[in-house]
Short mmCIF file of C-alpha atoms in Angstrom, two decimals:
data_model
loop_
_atom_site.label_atom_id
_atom_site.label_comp_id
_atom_site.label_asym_id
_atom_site.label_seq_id
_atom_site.Cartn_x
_atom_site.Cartn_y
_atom_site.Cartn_z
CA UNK A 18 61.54 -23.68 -26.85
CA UNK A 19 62.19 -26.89 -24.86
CA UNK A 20 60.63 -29.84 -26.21
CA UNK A 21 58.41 -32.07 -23.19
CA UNK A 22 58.47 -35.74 -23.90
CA UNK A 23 54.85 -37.08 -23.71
CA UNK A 24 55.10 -39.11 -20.67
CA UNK A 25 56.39 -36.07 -18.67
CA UNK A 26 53.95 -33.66 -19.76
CA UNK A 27 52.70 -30.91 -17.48
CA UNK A 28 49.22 -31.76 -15.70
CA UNK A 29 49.59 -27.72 -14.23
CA UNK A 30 51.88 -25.06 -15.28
CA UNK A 31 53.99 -23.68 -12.46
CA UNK A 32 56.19 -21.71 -14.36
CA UNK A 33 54.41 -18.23 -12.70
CA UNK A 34 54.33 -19.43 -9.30
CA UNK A 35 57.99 -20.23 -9.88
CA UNK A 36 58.92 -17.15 -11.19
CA UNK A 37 57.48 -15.42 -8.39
CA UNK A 38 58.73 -17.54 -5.41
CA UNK A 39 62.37 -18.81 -5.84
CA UNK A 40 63.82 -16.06 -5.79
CA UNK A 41 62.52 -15.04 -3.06
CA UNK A 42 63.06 -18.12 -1.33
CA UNK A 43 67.08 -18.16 -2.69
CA UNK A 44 67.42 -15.05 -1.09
CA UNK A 45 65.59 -16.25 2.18
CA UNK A 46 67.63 -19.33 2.67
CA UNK A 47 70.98 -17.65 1.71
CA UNK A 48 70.68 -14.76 4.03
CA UNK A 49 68.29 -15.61 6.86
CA UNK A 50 67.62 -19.04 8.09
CA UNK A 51 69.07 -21.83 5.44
CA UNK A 52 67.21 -24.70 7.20
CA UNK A 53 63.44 -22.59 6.57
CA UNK A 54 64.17 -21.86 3.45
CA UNK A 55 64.98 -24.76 2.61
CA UNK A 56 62.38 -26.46 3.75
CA UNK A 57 60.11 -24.01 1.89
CA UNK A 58 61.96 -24.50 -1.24
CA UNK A 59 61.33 -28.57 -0.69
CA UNK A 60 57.40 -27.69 -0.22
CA UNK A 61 57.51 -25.84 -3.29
CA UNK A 62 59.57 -29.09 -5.07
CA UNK A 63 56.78 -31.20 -4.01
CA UNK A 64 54.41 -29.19 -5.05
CA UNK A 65 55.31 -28.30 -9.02
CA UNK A 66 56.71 -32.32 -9.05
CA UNK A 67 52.96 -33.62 -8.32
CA UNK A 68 51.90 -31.49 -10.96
CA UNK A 69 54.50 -33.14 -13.64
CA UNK A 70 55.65 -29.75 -14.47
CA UNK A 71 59.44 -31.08 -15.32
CA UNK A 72 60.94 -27.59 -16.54
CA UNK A 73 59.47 -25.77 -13.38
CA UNK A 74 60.51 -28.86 -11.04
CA UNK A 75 63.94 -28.44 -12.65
CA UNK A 76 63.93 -25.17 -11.74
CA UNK A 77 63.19 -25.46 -8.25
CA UNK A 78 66.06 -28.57 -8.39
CA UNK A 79 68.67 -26.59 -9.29
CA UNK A 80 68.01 -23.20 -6.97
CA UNK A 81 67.95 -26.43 -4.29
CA UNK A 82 71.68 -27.34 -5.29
CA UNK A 83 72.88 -23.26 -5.72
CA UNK A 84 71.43 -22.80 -2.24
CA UNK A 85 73.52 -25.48 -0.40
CA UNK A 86 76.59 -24.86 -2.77
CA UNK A 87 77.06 -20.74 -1.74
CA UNK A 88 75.73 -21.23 1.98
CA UNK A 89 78.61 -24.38 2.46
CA UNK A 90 76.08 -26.99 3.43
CA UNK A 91 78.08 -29.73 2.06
CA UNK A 92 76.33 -32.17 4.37
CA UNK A 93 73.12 -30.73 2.99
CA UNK A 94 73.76 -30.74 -0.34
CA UNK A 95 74.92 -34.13 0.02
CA UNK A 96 71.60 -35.43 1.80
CA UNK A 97 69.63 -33.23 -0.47
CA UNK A 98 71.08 -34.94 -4.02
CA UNK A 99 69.91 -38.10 -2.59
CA UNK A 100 66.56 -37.68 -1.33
CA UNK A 101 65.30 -35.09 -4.23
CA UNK A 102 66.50 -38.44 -6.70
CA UNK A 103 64.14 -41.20 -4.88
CA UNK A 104 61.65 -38.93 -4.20
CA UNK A 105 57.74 -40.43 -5.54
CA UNK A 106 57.35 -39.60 -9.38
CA UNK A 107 60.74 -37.92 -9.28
CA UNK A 108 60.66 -36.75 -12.68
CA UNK A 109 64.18 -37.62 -14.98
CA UNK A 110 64.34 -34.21 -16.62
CA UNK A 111 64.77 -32.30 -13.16
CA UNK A 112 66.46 -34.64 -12.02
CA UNK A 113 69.29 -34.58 -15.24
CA UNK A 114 68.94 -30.30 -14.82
CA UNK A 115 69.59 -30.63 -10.99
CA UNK A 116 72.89 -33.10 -11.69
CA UNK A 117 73.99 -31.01 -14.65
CA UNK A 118 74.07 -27.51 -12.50
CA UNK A 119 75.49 -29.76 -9.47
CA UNK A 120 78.48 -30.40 -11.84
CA UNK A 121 78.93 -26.95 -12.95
CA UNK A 122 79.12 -25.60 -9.48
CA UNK A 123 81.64 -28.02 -8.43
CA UNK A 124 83.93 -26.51 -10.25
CA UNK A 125 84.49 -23.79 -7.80
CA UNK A 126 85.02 -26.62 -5.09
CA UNK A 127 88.59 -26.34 -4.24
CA UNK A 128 88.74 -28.48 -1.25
CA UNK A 129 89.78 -32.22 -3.17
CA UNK A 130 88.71 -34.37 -0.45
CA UNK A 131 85.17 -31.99 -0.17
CA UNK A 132 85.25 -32.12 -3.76
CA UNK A 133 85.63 -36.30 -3.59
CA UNK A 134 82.80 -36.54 -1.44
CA UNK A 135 80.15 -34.86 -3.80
CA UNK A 136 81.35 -36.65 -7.13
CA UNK A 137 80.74 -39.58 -5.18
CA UNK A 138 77.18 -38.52 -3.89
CA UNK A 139 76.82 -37.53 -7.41
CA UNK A 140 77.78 -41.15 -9.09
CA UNK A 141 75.95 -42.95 -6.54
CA UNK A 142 72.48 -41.01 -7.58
CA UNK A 143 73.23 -41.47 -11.62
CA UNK A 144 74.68 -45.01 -11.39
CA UNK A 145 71.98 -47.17 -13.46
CA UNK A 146 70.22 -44.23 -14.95
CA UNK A 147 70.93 -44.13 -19.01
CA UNK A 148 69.33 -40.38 -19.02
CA UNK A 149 72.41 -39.28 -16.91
CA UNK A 150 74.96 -41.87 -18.07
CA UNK A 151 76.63 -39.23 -19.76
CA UNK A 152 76.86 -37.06 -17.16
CA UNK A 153 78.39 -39.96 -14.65
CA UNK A 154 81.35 -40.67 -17.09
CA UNK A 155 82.24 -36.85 -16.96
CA UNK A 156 82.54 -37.39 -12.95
CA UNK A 157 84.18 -40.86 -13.28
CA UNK A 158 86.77 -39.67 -15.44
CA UNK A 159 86.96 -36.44 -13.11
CA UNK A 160 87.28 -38.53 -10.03
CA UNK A 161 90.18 -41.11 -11.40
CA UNK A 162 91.94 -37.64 -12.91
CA UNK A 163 92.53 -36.59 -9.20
CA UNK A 164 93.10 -40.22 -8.27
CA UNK A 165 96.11 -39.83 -10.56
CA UNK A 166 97.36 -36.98 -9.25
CA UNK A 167 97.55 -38.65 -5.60
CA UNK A 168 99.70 -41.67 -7.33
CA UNK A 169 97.03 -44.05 -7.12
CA UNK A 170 97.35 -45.21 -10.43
CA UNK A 171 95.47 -48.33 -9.84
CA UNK A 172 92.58 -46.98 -8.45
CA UNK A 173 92.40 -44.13 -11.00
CA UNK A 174 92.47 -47.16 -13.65
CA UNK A 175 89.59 -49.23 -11.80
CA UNK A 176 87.33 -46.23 -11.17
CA UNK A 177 87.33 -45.56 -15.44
CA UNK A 178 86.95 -49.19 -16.24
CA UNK A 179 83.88 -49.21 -14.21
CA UNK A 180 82.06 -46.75 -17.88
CA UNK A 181 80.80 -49.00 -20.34
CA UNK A 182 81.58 -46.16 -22.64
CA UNK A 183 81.24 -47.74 -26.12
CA UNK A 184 77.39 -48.65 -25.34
CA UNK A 185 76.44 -44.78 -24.32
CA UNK A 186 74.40 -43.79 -27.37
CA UNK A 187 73.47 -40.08 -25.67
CA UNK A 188 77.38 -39.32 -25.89
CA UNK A 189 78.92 -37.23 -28.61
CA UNK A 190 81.33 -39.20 -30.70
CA UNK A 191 84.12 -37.09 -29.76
CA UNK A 192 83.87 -37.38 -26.35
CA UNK A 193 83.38 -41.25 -26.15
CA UNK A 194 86.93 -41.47 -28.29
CA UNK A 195 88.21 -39.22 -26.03
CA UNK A 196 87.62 -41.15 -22.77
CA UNK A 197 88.59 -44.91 -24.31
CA UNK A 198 91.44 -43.68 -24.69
CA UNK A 199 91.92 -42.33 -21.11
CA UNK A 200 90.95 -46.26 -19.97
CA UNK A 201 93.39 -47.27 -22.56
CA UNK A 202 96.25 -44.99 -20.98
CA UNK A 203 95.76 -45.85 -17.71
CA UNK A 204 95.92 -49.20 -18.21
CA UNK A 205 99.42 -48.66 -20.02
CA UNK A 206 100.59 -46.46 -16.65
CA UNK A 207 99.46 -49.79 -14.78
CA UNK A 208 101.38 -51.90 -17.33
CA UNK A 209 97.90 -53.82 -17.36
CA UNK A 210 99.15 -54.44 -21.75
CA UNK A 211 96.14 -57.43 -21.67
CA UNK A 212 93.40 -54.49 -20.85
CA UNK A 213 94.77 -52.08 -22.85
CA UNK A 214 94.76 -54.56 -25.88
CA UNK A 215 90.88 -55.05 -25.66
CA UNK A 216 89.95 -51.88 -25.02
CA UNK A 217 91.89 -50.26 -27.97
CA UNK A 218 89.63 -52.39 -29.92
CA UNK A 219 86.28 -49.71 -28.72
CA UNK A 220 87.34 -47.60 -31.46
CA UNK A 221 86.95 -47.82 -35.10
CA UNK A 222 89.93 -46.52 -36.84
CA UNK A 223 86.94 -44.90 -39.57
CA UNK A 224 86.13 -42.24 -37.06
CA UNK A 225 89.55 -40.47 -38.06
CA UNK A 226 88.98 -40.89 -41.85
CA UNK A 227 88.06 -36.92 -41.49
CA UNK A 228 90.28 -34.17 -42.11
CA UNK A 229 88.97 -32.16 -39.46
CA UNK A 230 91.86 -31.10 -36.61
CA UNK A 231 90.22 -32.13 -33.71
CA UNK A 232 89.98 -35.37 -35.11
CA UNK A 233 93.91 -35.49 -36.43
CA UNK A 234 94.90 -34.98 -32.88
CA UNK A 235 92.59 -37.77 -31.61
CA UNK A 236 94.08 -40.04 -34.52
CA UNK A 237 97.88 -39.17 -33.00
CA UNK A 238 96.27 -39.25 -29.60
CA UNK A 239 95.36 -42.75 -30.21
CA UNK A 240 98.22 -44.15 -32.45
CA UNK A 241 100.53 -43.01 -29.55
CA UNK A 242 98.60 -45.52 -27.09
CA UNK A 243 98.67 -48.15 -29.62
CA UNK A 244 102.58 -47.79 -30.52
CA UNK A 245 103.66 -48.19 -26.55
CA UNK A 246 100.68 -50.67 -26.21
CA UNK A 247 102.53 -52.60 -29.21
CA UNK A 248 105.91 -51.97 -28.11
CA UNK A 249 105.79 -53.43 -24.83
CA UNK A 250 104.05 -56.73 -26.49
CA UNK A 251 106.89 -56.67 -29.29
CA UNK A 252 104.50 -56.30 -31.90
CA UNK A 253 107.19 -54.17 -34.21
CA UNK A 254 105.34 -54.90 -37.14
CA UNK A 255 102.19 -53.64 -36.23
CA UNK A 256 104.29 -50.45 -34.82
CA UNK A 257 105.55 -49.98 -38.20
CA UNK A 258 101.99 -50.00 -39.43
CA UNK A 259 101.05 -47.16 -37.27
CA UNK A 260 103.75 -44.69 -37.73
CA UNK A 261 102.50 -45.60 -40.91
CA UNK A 262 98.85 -44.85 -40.67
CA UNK A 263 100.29 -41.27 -39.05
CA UNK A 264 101.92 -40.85 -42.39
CA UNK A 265 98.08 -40.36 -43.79
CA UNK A 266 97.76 -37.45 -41.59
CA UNK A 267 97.53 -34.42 -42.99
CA UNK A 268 99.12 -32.26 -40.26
CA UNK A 269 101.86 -35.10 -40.33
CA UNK A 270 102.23 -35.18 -43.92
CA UNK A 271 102.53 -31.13 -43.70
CA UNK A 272 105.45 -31.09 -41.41
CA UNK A 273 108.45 -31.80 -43.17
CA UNK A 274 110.52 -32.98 -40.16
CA UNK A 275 107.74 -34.76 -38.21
CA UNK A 276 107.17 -36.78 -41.51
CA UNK A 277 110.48 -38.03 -41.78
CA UNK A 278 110.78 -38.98 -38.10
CA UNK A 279 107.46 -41.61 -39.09
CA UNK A 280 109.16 -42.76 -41.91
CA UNK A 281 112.16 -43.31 -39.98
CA UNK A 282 110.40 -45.27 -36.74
CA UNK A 283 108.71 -47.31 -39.65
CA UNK A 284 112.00 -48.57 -41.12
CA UNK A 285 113.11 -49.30 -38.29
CA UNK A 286 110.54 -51.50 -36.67
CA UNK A 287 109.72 -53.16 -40.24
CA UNK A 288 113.45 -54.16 -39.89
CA UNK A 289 113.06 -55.83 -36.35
CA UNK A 290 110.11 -57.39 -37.07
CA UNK A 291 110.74 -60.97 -38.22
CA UNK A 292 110.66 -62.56 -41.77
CA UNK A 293 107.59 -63.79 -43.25
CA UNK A 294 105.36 -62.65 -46.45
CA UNK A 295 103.62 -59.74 -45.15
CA UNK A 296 107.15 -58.05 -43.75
CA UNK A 297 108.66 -58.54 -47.29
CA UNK A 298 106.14 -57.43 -49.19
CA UNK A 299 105.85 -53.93 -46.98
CA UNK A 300 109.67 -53.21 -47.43
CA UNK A 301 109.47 -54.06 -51.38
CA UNK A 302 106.84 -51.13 -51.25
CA UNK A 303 108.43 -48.60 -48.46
CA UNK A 304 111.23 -48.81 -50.96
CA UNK A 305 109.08 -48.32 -54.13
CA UNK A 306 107.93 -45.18 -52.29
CA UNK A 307 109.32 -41.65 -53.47
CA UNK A 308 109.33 -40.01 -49.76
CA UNK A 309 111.31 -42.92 -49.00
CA UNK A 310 114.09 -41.24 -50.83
CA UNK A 311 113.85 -38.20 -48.60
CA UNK A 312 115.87 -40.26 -45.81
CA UNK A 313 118.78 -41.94 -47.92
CA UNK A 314 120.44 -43.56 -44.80
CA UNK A 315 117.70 -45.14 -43.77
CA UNK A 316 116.52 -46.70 -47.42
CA UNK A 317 119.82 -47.93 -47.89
CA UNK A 318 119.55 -49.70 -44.71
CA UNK A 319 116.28 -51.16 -45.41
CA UNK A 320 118.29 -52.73 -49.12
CA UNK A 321 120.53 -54.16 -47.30
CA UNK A 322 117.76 -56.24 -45.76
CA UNK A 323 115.74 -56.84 -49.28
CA UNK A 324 118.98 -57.64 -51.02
CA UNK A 325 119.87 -61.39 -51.65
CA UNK A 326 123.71 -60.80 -50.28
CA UNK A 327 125.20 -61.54 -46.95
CA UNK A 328 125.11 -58.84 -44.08
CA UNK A 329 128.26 -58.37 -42.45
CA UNK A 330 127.39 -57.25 -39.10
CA UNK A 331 130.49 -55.17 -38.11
CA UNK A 332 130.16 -53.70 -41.31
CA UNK A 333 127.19 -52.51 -40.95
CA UNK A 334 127.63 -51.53 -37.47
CA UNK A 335 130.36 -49.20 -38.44
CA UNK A 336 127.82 -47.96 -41.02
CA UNK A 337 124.41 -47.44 -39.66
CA UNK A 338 125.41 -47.35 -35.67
CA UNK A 339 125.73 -43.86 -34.53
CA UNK A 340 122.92 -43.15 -36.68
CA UNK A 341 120.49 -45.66 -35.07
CA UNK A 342 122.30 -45.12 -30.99
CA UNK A 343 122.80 -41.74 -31.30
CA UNK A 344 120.14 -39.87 -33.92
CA UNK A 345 117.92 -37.00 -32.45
CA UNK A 346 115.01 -38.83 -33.85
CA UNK A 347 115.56 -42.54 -33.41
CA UNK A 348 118.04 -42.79 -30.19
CA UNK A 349 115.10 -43.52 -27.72
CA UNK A 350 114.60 -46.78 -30.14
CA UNK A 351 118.11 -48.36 -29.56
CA UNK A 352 118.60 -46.17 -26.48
CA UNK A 353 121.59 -47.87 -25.28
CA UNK A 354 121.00 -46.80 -21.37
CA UNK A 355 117.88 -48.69 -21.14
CA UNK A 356 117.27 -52.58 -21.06
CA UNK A 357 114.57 -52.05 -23.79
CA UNK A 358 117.18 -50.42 -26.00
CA UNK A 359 120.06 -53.15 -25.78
CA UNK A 360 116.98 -55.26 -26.63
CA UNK A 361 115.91 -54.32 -29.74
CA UNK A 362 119.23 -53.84 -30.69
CA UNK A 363 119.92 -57.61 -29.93
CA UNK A 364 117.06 -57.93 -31.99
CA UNK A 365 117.87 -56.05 -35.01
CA UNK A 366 121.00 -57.87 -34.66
CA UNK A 367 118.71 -61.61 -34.83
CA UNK A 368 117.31 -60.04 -38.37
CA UNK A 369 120.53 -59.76 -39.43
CA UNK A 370 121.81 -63.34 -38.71
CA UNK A 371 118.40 -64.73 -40.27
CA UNK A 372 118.51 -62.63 -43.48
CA UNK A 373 122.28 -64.39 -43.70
CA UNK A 374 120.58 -68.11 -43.23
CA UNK A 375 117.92 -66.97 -45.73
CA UNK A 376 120.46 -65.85 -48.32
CA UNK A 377 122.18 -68.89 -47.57
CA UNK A 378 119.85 -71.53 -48.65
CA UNK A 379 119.09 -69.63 -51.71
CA UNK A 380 122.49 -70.12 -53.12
CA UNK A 381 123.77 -73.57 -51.08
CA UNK A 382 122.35 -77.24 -51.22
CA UNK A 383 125.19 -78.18 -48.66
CA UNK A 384 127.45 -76.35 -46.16
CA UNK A 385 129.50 -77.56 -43.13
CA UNK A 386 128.20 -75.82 -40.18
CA UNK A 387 131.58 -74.49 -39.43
CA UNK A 388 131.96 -72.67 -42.87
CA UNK A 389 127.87 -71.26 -41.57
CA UNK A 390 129.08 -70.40 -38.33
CA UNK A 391 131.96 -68.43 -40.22
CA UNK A 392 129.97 -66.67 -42.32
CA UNK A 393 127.14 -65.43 -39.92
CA UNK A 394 130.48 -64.51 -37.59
CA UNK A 395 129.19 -66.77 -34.81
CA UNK A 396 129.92 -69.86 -33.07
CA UNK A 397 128.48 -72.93 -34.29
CA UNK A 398 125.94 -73.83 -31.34
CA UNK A 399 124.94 -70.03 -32.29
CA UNK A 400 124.22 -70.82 -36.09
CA UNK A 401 122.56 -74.29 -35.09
CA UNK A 402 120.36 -72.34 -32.76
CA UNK A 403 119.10 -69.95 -35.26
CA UNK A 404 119.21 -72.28 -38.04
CA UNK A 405 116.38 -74.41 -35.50
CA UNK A 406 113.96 -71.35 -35.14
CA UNK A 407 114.00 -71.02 -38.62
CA UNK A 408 113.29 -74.34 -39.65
CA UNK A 409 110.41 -74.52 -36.93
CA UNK A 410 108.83 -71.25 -38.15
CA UNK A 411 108.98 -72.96 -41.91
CA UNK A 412 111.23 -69.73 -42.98
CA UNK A 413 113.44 -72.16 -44.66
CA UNK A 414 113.90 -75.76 -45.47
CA UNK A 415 117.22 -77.73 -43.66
CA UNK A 416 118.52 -80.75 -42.07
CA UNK A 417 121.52 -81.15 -40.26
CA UNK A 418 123.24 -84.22 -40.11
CA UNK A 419 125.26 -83.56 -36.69
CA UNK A 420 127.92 -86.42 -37.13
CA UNK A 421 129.00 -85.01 -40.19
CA UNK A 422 128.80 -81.36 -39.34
CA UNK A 423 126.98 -80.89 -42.90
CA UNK A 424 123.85 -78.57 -43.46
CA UNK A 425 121.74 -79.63 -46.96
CA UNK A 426 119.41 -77.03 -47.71
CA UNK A 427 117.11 -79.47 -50.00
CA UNK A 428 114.04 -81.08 -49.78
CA UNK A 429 112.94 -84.90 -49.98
CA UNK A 430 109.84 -84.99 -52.33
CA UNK A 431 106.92 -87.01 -51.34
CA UNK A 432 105.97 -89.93 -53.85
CA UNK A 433 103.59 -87.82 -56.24
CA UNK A 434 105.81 -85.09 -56.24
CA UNK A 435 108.68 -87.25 -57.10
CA UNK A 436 106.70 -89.27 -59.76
CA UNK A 437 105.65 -85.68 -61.29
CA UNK A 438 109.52 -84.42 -61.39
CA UNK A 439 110.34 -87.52 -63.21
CA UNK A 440 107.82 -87.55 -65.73
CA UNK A 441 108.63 -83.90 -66.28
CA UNK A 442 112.19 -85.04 -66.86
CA UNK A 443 111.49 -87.65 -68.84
CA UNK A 444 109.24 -85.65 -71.24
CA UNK A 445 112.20 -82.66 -71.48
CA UNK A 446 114.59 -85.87 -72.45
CA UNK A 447 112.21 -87.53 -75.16
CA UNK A 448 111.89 -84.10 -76.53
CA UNK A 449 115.73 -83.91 -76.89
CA UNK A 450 115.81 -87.28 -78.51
CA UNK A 451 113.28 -86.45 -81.08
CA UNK A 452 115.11 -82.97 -81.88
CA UNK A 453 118.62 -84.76 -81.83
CA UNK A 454 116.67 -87.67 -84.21
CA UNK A 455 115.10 -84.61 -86.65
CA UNK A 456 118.75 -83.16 -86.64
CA UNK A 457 120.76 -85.95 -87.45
CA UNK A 458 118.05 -87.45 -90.45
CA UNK A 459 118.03 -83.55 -91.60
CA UNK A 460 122.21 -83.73 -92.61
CA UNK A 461 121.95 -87.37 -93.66
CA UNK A 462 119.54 -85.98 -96.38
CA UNK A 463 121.51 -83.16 -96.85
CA UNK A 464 125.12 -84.85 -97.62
CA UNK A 465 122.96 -87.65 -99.55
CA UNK A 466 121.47 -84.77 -101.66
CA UNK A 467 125.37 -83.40 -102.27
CA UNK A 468 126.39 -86.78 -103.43
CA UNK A 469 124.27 -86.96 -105.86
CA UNK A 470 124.82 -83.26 -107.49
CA UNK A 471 128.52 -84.91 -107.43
CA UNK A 472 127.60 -87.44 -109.19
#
C-alpha cells in the first residue's frame, strides 16, 4: 500500500470516480475526438487535484501523457507537461508519476529530433525540483548520449556537467557512480584533463571495498578513467598505483593473464616515474612480492633500477626492447607509431641516465665531467643538463666547477655541523690515545715482570 505524506493527504477520495471514468475517457480521446477528451480528462485533473487526492491525480496525470503519446500529439503533450506542472496546488507526487510514465513512453519515440524536443520539455518542468532530480539526470545523461552520437562532443559534455550529481540524496548509490563517471569520460573525449581531475574526486574509492560484481566492474570502470586521466597529465606514478589497486580485484586477481598484464603496466610506469622516496620504497616492495616472480622479465628489469650499478643503455636496450615495443600486453605503452610512445620511451630512457648520476655520487667525491659524460654515454652539455635537474630537485648533492671540468659530489657543512664532526673526531682520536697509552703501560709491566723472574 502506498504510503501519503501528511501534507499531501487526501481531503476526498477519488479513487472510484477514477476507476470509473478514465477509461472511458482514454478510450474517448484516442478514438473519437482527442481535443474533447482531453479536455474532459483536464476537468477531471482539476477536479481530484482540488481534492488533494495525489494517487488519483496521478492517475489521471499519467492517462493525460498515454493519451497524447499513442494519438501523436507531440505538440500536445508538449503544452500539456507544462501547464499540468504550474497548475494551482499542483501536487509533487502526480506530478513525479506523470514525469516517470512520460519517460517510459519515450522509449518507443524513434524520431531523435521528436525525441529531443520532449526530453527537453521534460528537463525544463523538473529543473529545480529535488522530488524529480533523479529523474532529470536520467534525461540529461539520455540527452548528451545522443549528443554524442551526432559528434558533438562538447555539447554532450556541457549538458552532463549541468547534474550536481554528488548532492542527489534520492539517487541509488550505484547509479550516482555510474553517471560521475560518464561526466568524467566526457570530459577526457574533450581532452578537458582539468575537469576530469575534479570531478574524479565525487567518488570515494570505499564504495568499491565490496566484492559484489556490479561493483568490480564499476571499480575497473573507474580506474580506466583515472589511468588515461593520469596518463595524459604524466602522473606515471599514480598510474602505477592504479593498475595496482586493480590488482585487489577479485575478478582481476582470478584471471591469470589479466593479472599479469597489471603487474606488468605497474612496472612499467613505477619505472618512468621519477626518483624520490615514495618511488623507491614501492619497487623495494613490488620486488618483495611473490606474484612479482610470475613475470621474470619484467622483475629483472625493475633490479636493474633498485640495484646500486650503472645501466648501460644499449645493453639494456638489446635486452628489454622488443619486449617493451613489441609485447602483446605492453606495446600500446612504448607504441613506437605514436608521439606518446617515443615519449615515454625518451622518458624511460631519462630514468636510466638519472639512476647512473645517482649511482654515481654514491661511489665518487670527484669526477671530470668528461669521464660522466662517458659513462652515462652522452655528451657533456647532456650530463651537465641532467646533473642540473637533479641537483634542483635535491635528488643528489653536486657542484661543478666549469673551468676545471671537475664534478665533487660532497657537501660543505654548516658551522654546527662542522664543530659536531670535529668533536666526534676528536673524541674517536682521544679514545685511540688512551687505548694505545693502556697498551703500551700493559707490556712495559709485562717485560718489567720477566726481568725480574730473570733475575
Amino acid at each position: 500500500m502506498e504510503v501519503i505524506p501528511e501534507s499531501t493527504k487526501m481531503e476526498v477520495d477519488y479513487s472510484t470516480t477514477v476507476d470509473e471514468s478514465l477509461p472511458k475517457l482514454e478510450k474517448e480521446a484516442k478514438e473519437g475526438s482527442f481535443f474533447e477528451g482531453l479536455e474532459k480528462l483536464l476537468n477531471l485533473e482539476k477536479q481530484v487535484r482540488t481534492g488533494a487526492d495525489a494517487i488519483s491525480t496521478g492517475r489521471v496525470l499519467e492517462a493525460i501523457v498515454r493519451v497524447c503519446f499513442e494519438s501523436k500529439q507531440w505538440d500536445a503533450l508538449c503544452e500539456q507537461l507544462v501547464s499540468l506542472t504550474k497548475r494551482r496546488s499542483q501536487l509533487k507526487a502526480a506530478v513525479s508519476k506523470m514525469v516517470q510514465e512520460s519517460i517510459r513512453l519515450l522509449e518507443g519515440v524513434t524520431d531523435k529530433e521528436l525525441k529531443i524536443k520532449i526530453i527537453e520539455t521534460l528537463r525544463t518542468i523538473t529543473a529545480g525540483k529535488i522530488y524529480v532530480e533523479v529523474e532529470r539526470a536520467r534525461l540529461t545523461h539520455q540527452l548528451s548520449l545522443m549528443l554524442e552520437e551526432e559528434g558533438k562532443i562538447g555539447e554532450a559534455a556541457n549538458t552532463m556537467q549541468e547534474l550536481q550529481i554528488e548532492t542527489y540524496g534520492s539517487m541509488d548509490k550505484q547509479e550516482k557512480v555510474e553517471l560521475i563517471m560518464e561526466q568524467m569520460r566526457l570530459c577526457l573525449q574533450r581532452k578537458d584533463y582539468i575537469r576530469a581531475q575534479i570531478i574524479s574526486k565525487k567518488i570515494s574509492t570505499r564504495v568499491f571495498q565490496t566484492d559484489e560484481l556490479l561493483y568490480q566492474k564499476l571499480k575497473l570502470r573507474y580506474y580506466k578513467l583515472m589511468i588515461e586521466l593520469d596518463e595524459a597529465d604524466g602522473k606515471y606514478l599514480s598510474v602505477c598505483k592504479h593498475y595496482r589497486s586493480l590488482l585487489e580485484t577479485p575478478i582481476i586477481e582470478e584471471d591469470e593473464e589479466e593479472r599479469k598484464n597489471m603487474m606488468r603496466h605497474s612496472v612499467i610506469y613505477l619505472l618512468l616515474s621519477p626518483f624520490d622516496n615514495e618511488q623507491s620504497d614501492l619497487a623495494h616492495r613490488i620486488l618483495s612480492e611473490k606474484r612479482t616472480e610470475t613475470i621474470p622479465l619484467y622483475r629483472e628489469l625493475l633490479q636493474t633500477f633498485v640495484r646500486n650499478e650503472l645501466i648501460h643503455w644499449g645493453d639494456l636496450c638489446t635486452k628489454y626492447e622488443g619486449e617493451l615495443k613489441g609485447g602483446p600486453q605492453s606495446s600500446h605503452v612504448f607504441n613506437p607509431a605514436s608521439d606518446e610512445g617515443n615519449k615515454r620511451w625518451t622518458e624511460l630512457k631519462n630514468r636510466a641516465v638519472e639512476h647512473n648520476i645517482r649511482v654515481m655520487a654514491k661511489y665518487y667525491t670527484r669526477i671530470t665531467l668528461a669521464r660522466m659524460a662517458e659513462l652515462l654515454d652522452l655528451s657533456v652539455e647532456e650530463s651537465e643538463q641532467f646533473l642540473s635537474n637533479l641537483v634542483v630537485a635535491k635528488t643528489v648533492f653536486a657542484k661543478v666547477d666549469r673551468l676545471e671540468g671537475i664534478v665533487s659530489f660532497t657537501s660543505n657543512l654548516n658551522p654546527p655541523e662542522a664543530l659536531n664532526a670535529w668533536a666526534g673526531n676528536l673524541t674517536t682520536l682521544m679514545k685511540l690515545v688512551g687505548r694505545t697509552t693502556h697498551l703500551i703501560n700493559k707490556e712495559e709491566m709485562v717485560y718489567r715482570h720477566l726481568l725480574q723472574v730473570k733475575e
